[in-house]
Coordinates of C-alpha atoms and ligand atoms in Angstrom, one line a residue:
M657 CA 41.1 14.7 -35.1
G658 CA 37.5 14.6 -34.2
L659 CA 37.1 11.0 -33.7
F660 CA 40.4 11.5 -31.3
L661 CA 38.4 13.9 -29.6
S662 CA 34.9 12.3 -29.7
E663 CA 37.2 9.0 -28.4
L664 CA 38.9 11.6 -25.2
V665 CA 35.3 12.4 -24.3
A666 CA 33.9 8.8 -24.2
I667 CA 37.0 7.7 -22.0
D668 CA 36.2 11.1 -19.9
V669 CA 32.4 10.0 -19.6
L670 CA 33.3 6.3 -18.8
F671 CA 36.0 8.0 -15.8
V672 CA 33.4 9.4 -14.3
L673 CA 30.4 6.8 -14.6
A674 CA 33.3 4.8 -12.6
A675 CA 34.5 7.4 -9.8
S676 CA 30.4 7.8 -9.1
I677 CA 30.0 4.3 -9.0
L678 CA 32.8 3.9 -6.5
A679 CA 31.9 7.2 -4.4
I680 CA 28.4 6.0 -4.2
W681 CA 29.5 2.3 -3.3
I682 CA 31.8 3.3 -0.2
Y683 CA 28.6 5.5 0.5
F684 CA 26.7 2.5 1.2
Q685 CA 29.5 0.4 2.5
H686 CA 30.1 3.4 5.2
T687 CA 25.9 3.7 5.6
Y688 CA 25.4 -0.1 5.9
Q689 CA 27.7 -0.2 9.2
Y690 CA 25.6 2.5 11.2
W691 CA 23.2 -0.6 12.6
E692 CA 26.1 -2.2 14.0
R693 CA 28.0 0.8 15.0
K694 CA 25.0 1.3 17.2
G695 CA 25.2 -1.9 18.7
V696 CA 21.4 -3.0 17.1
P697 CA 21.0 -6.3 15.7
Y698 CA 20.1 -6.0 12.2
L699 CA 19.7 -7.9 8.9
K700 CA 22.3 -8.4 6.3
P701 CA 22.0 -5.6 4.2
T702 CA 23.2 -6.1 0.0
F703 CA 24.8 -3.4 -2.5
P704 CA 22.9 -1.5 -3.4
Y705 CA 19.4 -3.0 -2.1
G706 CA 20.2 -3.6 1.6
N707 CA 17.2 -5.6 2.5
V708 CA 14.9 -4.6 0.0
K709 CA 14.0 -7.5 -1.5
V710 CA 11.2 -6.7 -4.4
I711 CA 13.7 -5.4 -7.1
F712 CA 13.2 -3.1 -9.7
K713 CA 9.3 -3.9 -10.8
K714 CA 7.6 -1.2 -12.8
T715 CA 6.6 -0.3 -8.8
L716 CA 8.0 -1.5 -5.9
H717 CA 6.9 -1.3 -2.5
T718 CA 8.6 -2.6 0.5
T719 CA 5.1 -2.8 2.4
T720 CA 5.4 -7.2 2.2
D721 CA 9.2 -6.7 2.8
A722 CA 8.1 -5.3 5.7
K723 CA 6.7 -8.8 7.0
T724 CA 9.6 -10.7 5.9
W725 CA 11.9 -8.5 8.1
Y726 CA 9.5 -9.2 11.3
D727 CA 9.7 -12.8 10.5
E728 CA 13.5 -12.5 10.0
L729 CA 13.9 -10.9 13.5
K730 CA 11.2 -12.6 15.5
I731 CA 12.8 -16.2 14.8
K732 CA 16.1 -14.6 15.8
G733 CA 14.3 -13.5 18.8
H734 CA 15.0 -9.9 18.5
K735 CA 12.2 -7.5 20.2
F736 CA 13.5 -4.7 17.3
G737 CA 16.1 -4.6 14.4
G738 CA 17.4 -2.7 11.5
V739 CA 17.3 -3.3 8.2
Y740 CA 18.2 -0.8 5.3
T741 CA 15.9 0.4 2.1
F742 CA 18.5 1.0 -0.7
S743 CA 20.5 3.3 1.9
R744 CA 18.0 4.8 3.9
R745 CA 18.2 3.2 7.9
R746 CA 14.9 2.0 8.9
L747 CA 13.9 0.0 12.2
V748 CA 11.8 -2.3 12.8
L749 CA 9.9 -3.5 15.8
V750 CA 9.1 -6.5 16.7
D751 CA 7.6 -6.5 20.4
P752 CA 4.3 -4.9 20.6
E753 CA 5.8 -2.9 23.8
Y754 CA 7.8 -1.2 21.8
I755 CA 4.8 -0.8 19.7
K756 CA 3.1 0.7 22.0
D757 CA 5.8 3.4 23.0
V758 CA 6.4 4.7 19.4
L759 CA 2.6 4.9 17.9
T760 CA 1.2 6.3 21.6
K761 CA 3.7 6.4 24.6
D762 CA 6.6 8.7 23.3
F763 CA 4.7 10.1 19.8
N764 CA 6.3 13.0 20.5
H765 CA 9.1 11.5 18.9
F766 CA 7.6 10.2 15.6
I767 CA 5.0 12.6 14.2
D768 CA 5.8 12.4 11.2
R769 CA 4.7 9.7 8.8
N770 CA 7.1 10.1 6.2
D771 CA 9.7 12.8 4.4
H772 CA 9.3 12.9 0.7
V773 CA 6.2 14.9 0.4
D774 CA 7.6 18.5 -0.8
E775 CA 5.1 20.6 0.8
K776 CA 5.7 23.5 -0.2
N777 CA 6.3 23.1 -3.8
N778 CA 2.7 20.8 -4.1
P779 CA 0.6 22.4 -1.6
K780 CA -2.1 20.0 -2.6
G781 CA 0.0 16.5 -2.1
A782 CA 0.0 18.2 1.4
H783 CA -2.6 16.4 3.2
L784 CA -2.9 14.7 6.7
F785 CA -1.8 11.9 5.6
N786 CA 1.6 13.2 4.8
I787 CA 1.4 16.2 6.0
R788 CA 4.8 16.5 9.0
N789 CA 4.9 18.4 12.0
P790 CA 4.0 21.6 12.7
G791 CA 1.4 21.1 10.2
W792 CA -0.2 17.7 10.8
K793 CA -1.3 18.3 14.2
P794 CA -4.1 21.7 14.0
L795 CA -4.9 20.2 10.4
R796 CA -6.0 17.0 12.8
Q797 CA -7.7 19.0 15.2
K798 CA -9.3 20.7 12.4
L799 CA -10.8 17.6 11.0
T800 CA -11.7 15.5 13.1
P801 CA -14.9 16.9 13.8
T802 CA -16.2 16.0 10.5
F803 CA -15.9 11.9 11.7
T804 CA -17.9 11.9 14.7
S805 CA -20.6 9.3 14.8
G806 CA -22.9 12.0 14.4
K807 CA -21.9 13.2 11.2
M808 CA -21.6 9.6 10.4
K809 CA -25.4 9.6 10.7
M810 CA -25.7 12.1 8.5
M811 CA -23.7 10.5 5.5
F812 CA -25.4 6.7 6.8
N813 CA -28.6 6.9 3.8
S814 CA -26.1 8.2 1.0
V815 CA -24.2 4.8 1.7
L816 CA -27.5 2.6 1.7
E817 CA -28.1 4.5 -1.0
C818 CA -25.2 3.3 -2.8
S819 CA -25.8 0.1 -2.1
N820 CA -28.7 -0.5 -4.3
Y821 CA -26.5 0.3 -7.0
M822 CA -24.3 -2.5 -6.3
I823 CA -27.5 -5.3 -5.3
D824 CA -28.8 -4.0 -8.8
F825 CA -25.5 -4.8 -10.4
M826 CA -24.6 -7.5 -8.9
K827 CA -27.9 -9.1 -9.8
K828 CA -27.9 -8.8 -13.9
D829 CA -24.6 -10.8 -13.0
V830 CA -25.8 -13.5 -11.4
Q831 CA -29.7 -13.8 -13.5
D832 CA -27.1 -14.0 -17.1
G833 CA -25.2 -16.8 -15.4
Q834 CA -22.0 -14.8 -14.3
D835 CA -19.6 -15.2 -11.1
I836 CA -19.0 -11.8 -9.5
D837 CA -15.5 -10.1 -10.2
S838 CA -15.7 -9.5 -6.2
R839 CA -12.5 -6.6 -5.9
E840 CA -13.9 -4.9 -9.2
I841 CA -17.9 -4.7 -7.7
M842 CA -16.5 -3.2 -3.7
A843 CA -14.1 -1.0 -5.4
A844 CA -16.6 0.4 -7.3
F845 CA -19.4 0.6 -4.9
T846 CA -16.9 2.4 -2.6
T847 CA -16.4 4.6 -5.4
D848 CA -19.6 5.4 -6.0
V849 CA -19.8 6.0 -1.9
I850 CA -16.6 8.5 -1.5
G851 CA -17.7 9.8 -4.5
S852 CA -21.2 11.0 -2.6
V853 CA -19.7 11.8 0.9
A854 CA -16.4 13.5 -0.1
F855 CA -16.9 15.1 -4.0
G856 CA -20.9 15.3 -3.6
V857 CA -21.7 14.1 -6.8
E858 CA -22.8 10.6 -8.7
C859 CA -19.8 9.0 -9.9
N860 CA -22.0 6.2 -11.3
S861 CA -18.9 3.5 -11.2
F862 CA -22.0 0.3 -12.2
D863 CA -22.3 2.1 -15.2
N864 CA -19.8 0.7 -17.6
S865 CA -19.5 2.9 -19.9
K866 CA -18.7 5.8 -17.3
P867 CA -16.0 4.3 -14.7
E868 CA -14.2 7.9 -14.8
F869 CA -13.8 8.5 -10.8
L870 CA -12.5 5.0 -10.1
N871 CA -10.5 5.2 -13.0
M872 CA -8.8 8.9 -12.0
G873 CA -8.5 6.8 -8.1
R874 CA -6.8 3.8 -9.4
R875 CA -4.4 6.4 -11.2
L876 CA -3.8 8.5 -8.2
L877 CA -2.8 5.6 -6.3
D878 CA -0.7 4.4 -8.8
G879 CA 3.3 4.8 -7.3
G880 CA 3.7 6.3 -11.1
K881 CA 6.8 4.9 -13.0
F882 CA 10.2 4.3 -12.0
S883 CA 9.1 4.6 -8.7
S884 CA 11.7 2.2 -7.6
L885 CA 14.0 4.0 -9.1
L886 CA 12.9 7.1 -7.4
I887 CA 13.3 5.4 -3.7
F888 CA 16.6 4.6 -5.1
I889 CA 17.7 7.8 -5.2
A890 CA 15.4 9.3 -2.8
S891 CA 17.7 7.0 0.0
I892 CA 20.6 8.8 -1.3
C893 CA 19.9 12.0 -1.9
P894 CA 15.9 13.3 0.0
G895 CA 15.8 16.9 -1.8
I896 CA 16.2 15.0 -5.1
G897 CA 14.2 12.4 -5.0
K898 CA 11.1 14.6 -3.6
T899 CA 11.5 16.9 -6.7
L900 CA 12.0 13.7 -9.0
G901 CA 8.8 12.1 -7.4
A902 CA 6.6 15.3 -8.2
L903 CA 7.5 15.6 -11.6
A904 CA 6.9 11.7 -12.0
K905 CA 3.7 11.5 -10.7
D906 CA 0.7 11.3 -12.8
S907 CA -0.3 15.3 -12.9
L908 CA -3.6 13.9 -14.8
P909 CA -5.7 13.0 -11.8
K910 CA -5.0 15.5 -9.5
A911 CA -6.2 17.9 -12.2
F912 CA -9.3 15.9 -12.2
F913 CA -10.0 15.9 -8.9
T914 CA -9.0 19.6 -8.4
E915 CA -11.7 20.4 -11.1
V916 CA -14.4 18.5 -9.1
V917 CA -14.0 19.9 -6.4
R918 CA -13.8 23.6 -7.7
S919 CA -17.5 23.5 -9.3
T920 CA -18.9 21.6 -6.7
L921 CA -18.0 23.8 -4.3
E922 CA -18.7 27.0 -7.0
Y923 CA -22.0 25.5 -7.4
R924 CA -23.0 25.0 -4.0
K925 CA -22.4 28.7 -3.6
N926 CA -24.5 29.8 -6.2
N927 CA -26.9 27.9 -5.7
K928 CA -26.9 27.7 -2.0
V929 CA -27.5 24.1 -2.2
R930 CA -26.0 22.4 1.2
R931 CA -25.3 18.2 1.8
P932 CA -24.5 16.5 4.4
D933 CA -21.1 15.3 3.2
F934 CA -17.4 15.7 4.1
L935 CA -17.1 18.4 1.0
Q936 CA -19.8 20.1 3.4
L937 CA -17.9 20.0 6.4
L938 CA -14.9 21.3 4.9
L939 CA -16.6 24.3 3.0
D940 CA -18.3 25.4 5.9
M941 CA -14.6 25.8 7.8
H942 CA -13.5 27.5 4.7
E943 CA -16.6 29.7 4.9
E944 CA -17.5 30.2 8.6
P945 CA -15.0 29.3 10.9
T946 CA -15.9 29.1 14.2
D947 CA -12.1 30.9 14.8
S948 CA -9.1 31.3 12.9
E949 CA -7.8 27.9 13.6
K950 CA -10.4 26.2 12.1
Y951 CA -10.0 27.6 8.9
V952 CA -9.0 26.2 5.9
N953 CA -8.4 26.9 2.8
F954 CA -8.9 26.1 -1.1
N955 CA -5.8 23.8 -1.4
Q956 CA -6.2 22.1 1.9
I957 CA -10.0 21.3 0.8
V958 CA -8.6 19.7 -2.5
A959 CA -5.8 18.1 -0.8
N960 CA -8.2 16.3 1.8
T961 CA -10.9 15.5 -0.2
I962 CA -8.5 13.7 -2.1
L963 CA -7.1 12.1 0.6
F964 CA -10.3 11.2 1.6
F965 CA -11.1 9.7 -2.0
I966 CA -7.2 7.3 -1.9
A967 CA -7.9 6.7 2.2
G968 CA -11.4 5.6 1.6
F969 CA -12.3 3.9 -1.6
D970 CA -9.4 0.9 -1.7
T971 CA -9.1 0.4 2.5
S972 CA -12.9 -0.4 2.7
S973 CA -13.7 -2.2 -0.8
T974 CA -10.5 -4.2 0.3
T975 CA -12.0 -5.3 3.7
M976 CA -15.1 -5.8 1.9
N977 CA -13.6 -7.6 -0.6
F978 CA -11.5 -9.7 1.8
T979 CA -14.1 -11.0 4.1
L980 CA -16.6 -11.7 1.2
Y981 CA -14.0 -14.4 0.8
E982 CA -13.2 -15.7 3.6
L983 CA -17.2 -16.2 4.3
A984 CA -17.1 -17.5 0.7
R985 CA -14.3 -20.6 1.7
N986 CA -16.6 -20.8 5.5
P987 CA -19.8 -21.5 5.0
Q988 CA -20.7 -22.1 8.4
I989 CA -19.2 -18.5 9.6
Q990 CA -21.2 -17.4 6.4
E991 CA -24.1 -18.7 7.8
K992 CA -24.0 -17.4 11.4
T993 CA -22.9 -14.2 10.4
R994 CA -26.1 -14.1 7.8
D995 CA -28.2 -15.1 10.8
E996 CA -27.0 -12.7 13.7
I997 CA -27.6 -9.4 11.0
N998 CA -31.2 -11.0 9.8
T999 CA -31.9 -11.9 13.5
V1000 CA -30.5 -8.2 14.6
L1001 CA -32.5 -6.7 12.1
A1002 CA -35.7 -8.5 12.5
K1003 CA -36.0 -5.8 16.2
Y1004 CA -35.5 -3.0 13.7
Q1005 CA -38.5 -4.0 11.1
G1006 CA -36.0 -5.3 8.4
K1007 CA -34.6 -2.0 8.3
I1008 CA -30.7 -1.0 8.6
T1009 CA -30.4 1.5 10.9
Y1010 CA -26.8 3.1 12.3
E1011 CA -28.2 1.8 15.8
A1012 CA -28.6 -1.9 14.6
L1013 CA -25.1 -2.0 13.1
Q1014 CA -23.4 -1.3 16.2
E1015 CA -25.1 -4.5 17.6
M1016 CA -24.0 -7.0 15.2
T1017 CA -20.8 -8.0 17.2
Y1018 CA -20.1 -11.4 15.3
L1019 CA -20.2 -9.6 12.3
Q1020 CA -17.6 -7.2 14.0
Q1021 CA -15.2 -10.1 15.0
V1022 CA -15.5 -11.3 11.2
I1023 CA -14.3 -8.0 10.3
D1024 CA -11.5 -8.0 12.7
E1025 CA -11.0 -11.6 12.0
T1026 CA -10.6 -10.6 8.2
L1027 CA -8.6 -7.4 9.1
R1028 CA -5.9 -9.7 11.1
L1029 CA -5.3 -11.9 8.1
W1030 CA -5.4 -9.0 5.4
P1031 CA -5.2 -5.1 7.1
P1032 CA -5.2 -3.0 3.7
L1033 CA -2.5 -0.8 4.6
I1034 CA 0.3 -4.2 5.2
S1035 CA 3.2 -1.2 6.8
L1036 CA 2.9 1.7 8.8
E1037 CA 5.5 4.1 9.7
R1038 CA 7.0 7.0 11.5
I1039 CA 10.0 9.6 11.1
C1040 CA 11.5 9.8 14.5
T1041 CA 11.6 13.0 14.8
K1042 CA 13.8 13.6 17.9
D1043 CA 16.4 11.8 19.7
Y1044 CA 14.8 9.1 21.3
T1045 CA 16.1 6.0 23.5
L1046 CA 14.5 2.7 23.2
R1047 CA 12.8 1.3 26.7
D1048 CA 15.5 -0.6 28.4
T1049 CA 18.6 0.0 26.5
N1050 CA 21.4 2.4 25.8
I1051 CA 20.3 2.1 22.3
V1052 CA 19.8 5.9 21.6
I1053 CA 17.6 6.0 18.1
E1054 CA 18.3 9.2 15.6
K1055 CA 16.1 11.6 14.6
G1056 CA 15.6 11.4 10.5
T1057 CA 15.7 7.4 11.1
A1058 CA 12.0 5.4 10.0
I1059 CA 10.0 3.2 11.9
E1060 CA 8.5 0.2 10.2
I1061 CA 5.8 -1.5 12.2
S1062 CA 4.0 -4.4 10.4
P1063 CA 0.3 -5.0 11.0
L1064 CA 0.4 -8.4 8.5
G1065 CA 3.5 -9.7 10.4
L1066 CA 2.0 -9.1 14.0
G1067 CA -1.7 -10.0 12.6
R1068 CA 0.5 -13.8 11.6
D1069 CA 2.2 -14.4 14.2
P1070 CA 1.3 -17.7 15.6
E1071 CA 2.7 -16.3 19.1
Y1072 CA -0.4 -14.1 19.0
F1073 CA -2.3 -16.1 17.2
P1074 CA -2.5 -19.8 16.8
N1075 CA -2.7 -21.4 13.9
P1076 CA -2.4 -18.4 11.5
E1077 CA -3.7 -19.2 8.2
K1078 CA -7.1 -20.3 9.9
F1079 CA -10.3 -18.4 9.5
D1080 CA -12.0 -18.2 13.1
P1081 CA -14.0 -14.9 14.4
E1082 CA -13.7 -16.5 17.4
R1083 CA -10.5 -14.7 18.1
F1084 CA -12.2 -11.8 18.5
T1085 CA -14.4 -12.3 21.0
A1086 CA -14.2 -9.5 24.2
E1087 CA -13.0 -12.1 26.2
E1088 CA -10.3 -13.6 23.8
K1089 CA -9.3 -10.3 23.0
L1090 CA -8.1 -9.7 27.1
K1091 CA -6.1 -12.2 26.6
R1092 CA -3.7 -9.9 24.2
H1093 CA -1.4 -7.0 24.0
P1094 CA -3.7 -4.7 22.9
Y1095 CA -1.3 -3.4 19.8
V1096 CA -1.0 -7.3 18.1
H1097 CA -4.1 -6.4 16.4
I1098 CA -3.7 -2.9 14.9
P1099 CA -5.5 -2.5 11.5
F1100 CA -6.6 1.3 11.9
G1101 CA -3.0 2.0 13.7
E1102 CA -2.3 3.3 16.6
G1103 CA -2.0 6.4 18.9
P1104 CA -2.7 10.3 17.8
R1105 CA -2.0 9.2 13.9
N1106 CA -4.6 6.5 13.9
C1107 CA -6.6 6.2 11.0
I1108 CA -9.1 9.1 11.4
G1109 CA -12.0 7.1 9.5
L1110 CA -12.6 4.4 11.3
R1111 CA -15.8 4.8 11.7
F1112 CA -16.7 5.9 8.3
G1113 CA -14.8 2.6 7.4
L1114 CA -16.4 0.5 9.3
M1115 CA -19.9 1.8 8.5
Q1116 CA -19.6 1.8 4.7
S1117 CA -18.0 -1.9 4.9
R1118 CA -20.4 -3.7 7.3
I1119 CA -23.1 -2.0 4.8
G1120 CA -21.7 -3.2 2.0
I1121 CA -21.3 -7.1 3.7
I1122 CA -24.9 -6.9 5.2
R1123 CA -26.4 -5.7 1.8
V1124 CA -24.3 -8.9 -0.2
L1125 CA -25.1 -11.0 2.5
T1126 CA -29.0 -10.7 3.3
N1127 CA -29.0 -10.7 -1.2
F1128 CA -26.8 -13.7 -1.6
K1129 CA -25.3 -17.0 -0.6
L1130 CA -21.5 -16.8 -1.4
S1131 CA -19.1 -19.5 -2.7
I1132 CA -15.5 -19.2 -4.2
S1133 CA -15.8 -20.0 -8.1
S1134 CA -13.8 -22.2 -9.8
K1135 CA -12.4 -19.7 -12.2
T1136 CA -10.2 -18.5 -8.6
K1137 CA -6.6 -19.5 -7.9
M1138 CA -6.8 -20.4 -4.2
P1139 CA -5.9 -19.4 -2.0
L1140 CA -5.0 -15.9 -2.2
T1141 CA -1.6 -14.7 -2.4
V1142 CA -0.2 -11.0 -1.0
S1143 CA 1.1 -8.9 -4.1
S1144 CA 4.2 -7.0 -3.9
Q1145 CA 3.2 -4.6 -6.5
Y1146 CA 0.7 -2.0 -4.6
F1147 CA 1.5 0.0 -1.5
L1148 CA -2.1 -1.5 -0.3
L1149 CA -3.0 -4.7 0.1
K1150 CA -4.4 -6.5 -3.3
S1151 CA -4.0 -10.1 -4.1
N1152 CA -2.3 -11.7 -7.2
E1153 CA -5.2 -13.8 -8.1
K1154 CA -8.5 -12.6 -9.0
L1155 CA -11.5 -13.2 -6.8
Y1156 CA -14.6 -14.4 -8.2
L1157 CA -17.5 -15.6 -6.2
R1158 CA -20.3 -17.7 -7.4
A1159 CA -23.5 -16.1 -5.7
E1160 CA -27.0 -17.5 -5.4
R1161 CA -30.4 -15.2 -5.0
I1162 CA -31.5 -16.0 -1.3
Ligands
LIG1329 C1 -11.8 -0.4 6.3 C2 -10.8 0.8 5.8 C3 -10.0 1.9 6.3 C4 -8.8 0.5 7.2 C5 -7.9 -0.6 7.6 C6 -7.6 2.1 7.4 C7 -6.4 1.9 8.1 C8 -5.9 2.9 8.0 C9 -4.5 3.2 8.4 C10 -3.6 1.9 8.9 C11 -4.3 4.0 8.7 C12 -2.2 4.5 9.3 C13 -2.2 4.9 10.2 C14 -1.0 4.7 11.3 O1 -0.5 5.2 10.9 O2 -1.1 4.7 12.8 C15 -4.8 4.8 8.4 C16 -4.8 6.2 8.4 C17 -6.1 7.2 8.1 N1 -6.5 6.9 7.3 FE1 -7.9 5.0 6.9 N2 -8.4 3.3 6.9 C18 -9.6 2.9 6.4 C19 -10.6 4.0 6.1 C20 -10.3 5.1 6.3 C21 -11.3 6.0 5.3 C22 -13.1 5.5 5.1 C23 -11.1 7.6 5.5 C24 -11.0 9.0 4.9 C25 -12.5 8.9 4.8 C26 -9.6 7.6 5.7 C27 -8.7 7.9 6.2 C28 -7.0 8.4 6.8 C29 -6.3 9.3 7.1 C30 -7.0 10.8 6.6 C31 -5.4 8.9 7.7 C32 -4.6 9.5 8.2 C33 -4.6 9.9 9.6 C34 -2.7 10.8 10.2 O3 -2.3 11.0 9.0 O4 -3.6 11.7 10.9 N3 -9.5 6.0 6.4 N4 -5.7 4.2 7.9

């Protein structure tokens, strides 16, 4: 009797399972006709992944897929096209005029970046990058004054000081005859910088016994276990996806950073200590807001210092890492960059100053060319927040549709950058830039929701590169597998291969 009952239960479970799979399949088949029904060109999806190509690894990011979609639509001659991430509809923009419309001209229809964050239950996750309107606009206005050139100058010396630790560390490696692990060294440098200017603490990332900040930063950036499964669930049922996403997140790094902010704020208050950094600017807005609109609460301080850390450390270290890679394999360009740096510094008695950086135009061309080939944020996203008619068409993009833009696809498009694999900073002279549509090179995004930390990111990247080039001559180590290729395991740009450099003291 017992056996018979358990068999019945098993049959019931199987039946429910089969019925659920069938229901999901029917739902997906209906969803997959969406772009066709609207008369939008589209790339053919397959159940259940849609157009996601990198499937069910530990982590999954559609970022490299964004380039593949861009390339496939471009080859077919489309200016835009529909895809699906699992069952989620997504419009990929190819033509720079449409990109300009979405990011800038008609921004009011595309204010939000994503919709997977549960702001109510996760207030410390509601930082500027994730937050949706109506919260985003006032927060952006509050934080914008934190990034003026005046504030950058205030933080300049802290960045310079951190670069000393990096150079000392590299000198030791070189003395011991070791190759330079570029990615690790650049990440340690930017961790020290952001730790200092965002949290007001010394992170000691070059002291191998205590790289706690670096480790916690990496854990914070990790999408967490089961991220591909969660994207799949969120595509069918966003509410459950959000809740599960919050539960699956590694909570330790957030607790760690919250405690750092709390104890630093307490120390500064009790000891009346002031420092020229991001945390102080936020603390002033907390304690002495010039008006109620400028007030930030404790959760906003924590969320945004953590965000500055996330947004600031890996993007800038990636920029430096790939710049050094390109300079190491292009010795003539390396020499020309070093010559410019030395010439400008000679005017400033050998001192690196904020003003000297602005005069290094060739260095900026080198960084621009690096960001063209290796943009740290491989794909940009917006959510349509109000129905919108695409220009010169009758196609209405419905509220809730995700929009995908691929800086990597644009940057490697031979129509805009002939012989795209070639590293050639001459593409970014003022004259050459005028010949191109400005929206084909958008490594910092564009429009009102572009990168708020652009100036700071460029400042720390320039300082890091200047310090390395004035101390070392670089070449690629025989340990590095060339050419570097883009990994799909991370939402920011990362190479599959490790980058080792040979450095010779100058
Ligand atoms: C070279 C370094 C950097 C690069 C390449 C970079 C790139 C980007 C990109 C592509 C976006 C998205 C823009 C869009 O969707 O249109 C972004 C947003 C953002 N970045 Fe950066 N970033 C860098 C450094 C930084 C730094 C140092 C900080 C802060 C300390 C920062 C803070 C932010 C924030 C807060 C946002 C969200 C802005 C908003 O939604 O209003 N970034 N960044």
